[in-house]
Amino acid sequence: VRSDPAFLTYEAIAGIYDAFNHSNDYEMWLGRALLPELEKRGLRSGGAVLDVGCGTGRAFLPLLRRGWTVRGCDLSPGMLEKAGEAEGGDQVPLSVADMRDLPRFGLFDLVLSLNDSVNYLLGEGDLVDALRGMRANLEPNGLMLFDVNSRIVYDEGYAESREIEHQGRRWRWVGLGEASPSIFEARIEGDGIPPTVNKERFRPLPEVREAMTAAGLTCLASLGMEEVEGEVVLSEPPDENRHYKIVFIGKVASTS
Ligand SMILES: C[S@@+](CC[C@H](N)C(=O)[O-])C[C@H]1O[C@@H](n2cnc3c(N)ncnc32)[C@H](O)[C@@H]1O
């Protein structure tokens, strides 16, 4: 695990992750878009939720405010340390865990994995292993939700360089493109961090759907995500070349 590229990246950037991603609004995204989408499919608010790859705990507050009991896990102890200090983090049991070999923490009404955490799984069979572990943590009638970056993020976001500035600190994202088939790299450098290489694996829609099936999950929806006038809009069918994320909702397959 300690040589895993995601472990190295997130241990390096844990201290600046929230500032680097300061523009992400989880109340808008999770609170006003994703949770209502889950409720349309039968989710009752206020149960138990497992946040897999919870990072610094950005999803905790929108969940806690709506009465959810939250548990979080992540590969990176540095990210979890920040999650413990986040608002509401004192109410959330946190564990270091690799989602490719997820313990059974309990049975949850909802299992979440947000902000392309599963794109950090670089190995061929890793996504199926992670989804199997999430399924094992689901109540029989529970729902799971995760998102992946779409093709356009890899083609454009990993080709460009950009500056990020927040409260007087500056970072650079330097896209390095497709380093090996489906693996995209970018260098992150700047104030308060050692330069680090961020690696993600592009997984096209059919591959993700097949992985869900192989993990014993039924895909209830795959939704393209965009922002329109300051709100997240989710729609079907997803378009890899227009939507910047694709959100998958699943449940335990009835035959398994
Ligand atoms: C882009 S961050 C998203 C964090 C959080 N979900 C959010 O929305 O801010 C990706 C997270 O996935 C975690 N991660 C990457 N590979 C993982 C693995 N194999 N098992 C568990 N967590 C992993 C990283 O440590 C990081 O915290």
Short mmCIF file of C-alpha atoms in Angstrom, two decimals, residues 20 28 78 86 99 108 119 125 130 140 178 196 213 217 235 250:
data_model
loop_
_atom_site.label_atom_id
_atom_site.label_comp_id
_atom_site.label_asym_id
_atom_site.label_seq_id
_atom_site.Cartn_x
_atom_site.Cartn_y
_atom_site.Cartn_z
CA PHE A 20 -6.80 23.05 -3.68
CA MET A 28 -24.91 21.72 -3.67
CA GLY A 78 -3.02 12.03 6.26
CA ALA A 86 -13.29 18.67 9.78
CA MET A 99 -11.12 -0.20 -0.84
CA PHE A 108 -25.27 0.38 5.61
CA ASN A 119 -10.47 6.31 -10.71
CA GLY A 125 -9.47 -6.06 -11.56
CA ALA A 130 -13.72 -2.47 -4.63
CA PRO A 140 -30.09 -6.00 1.37
CA GLU A 178 -1.92 9.45 -21.18
CA THR A 196 3.74 14.74 -6.70
CA THR A 213 -22.47 -6.75 -12.69
CA LEU A 217 -24.67 -5.23 -8.28
CA SER A 235 -29.29 13.63 -16.70
CA GLY A 250 -26.59 0.53 -7.76
#
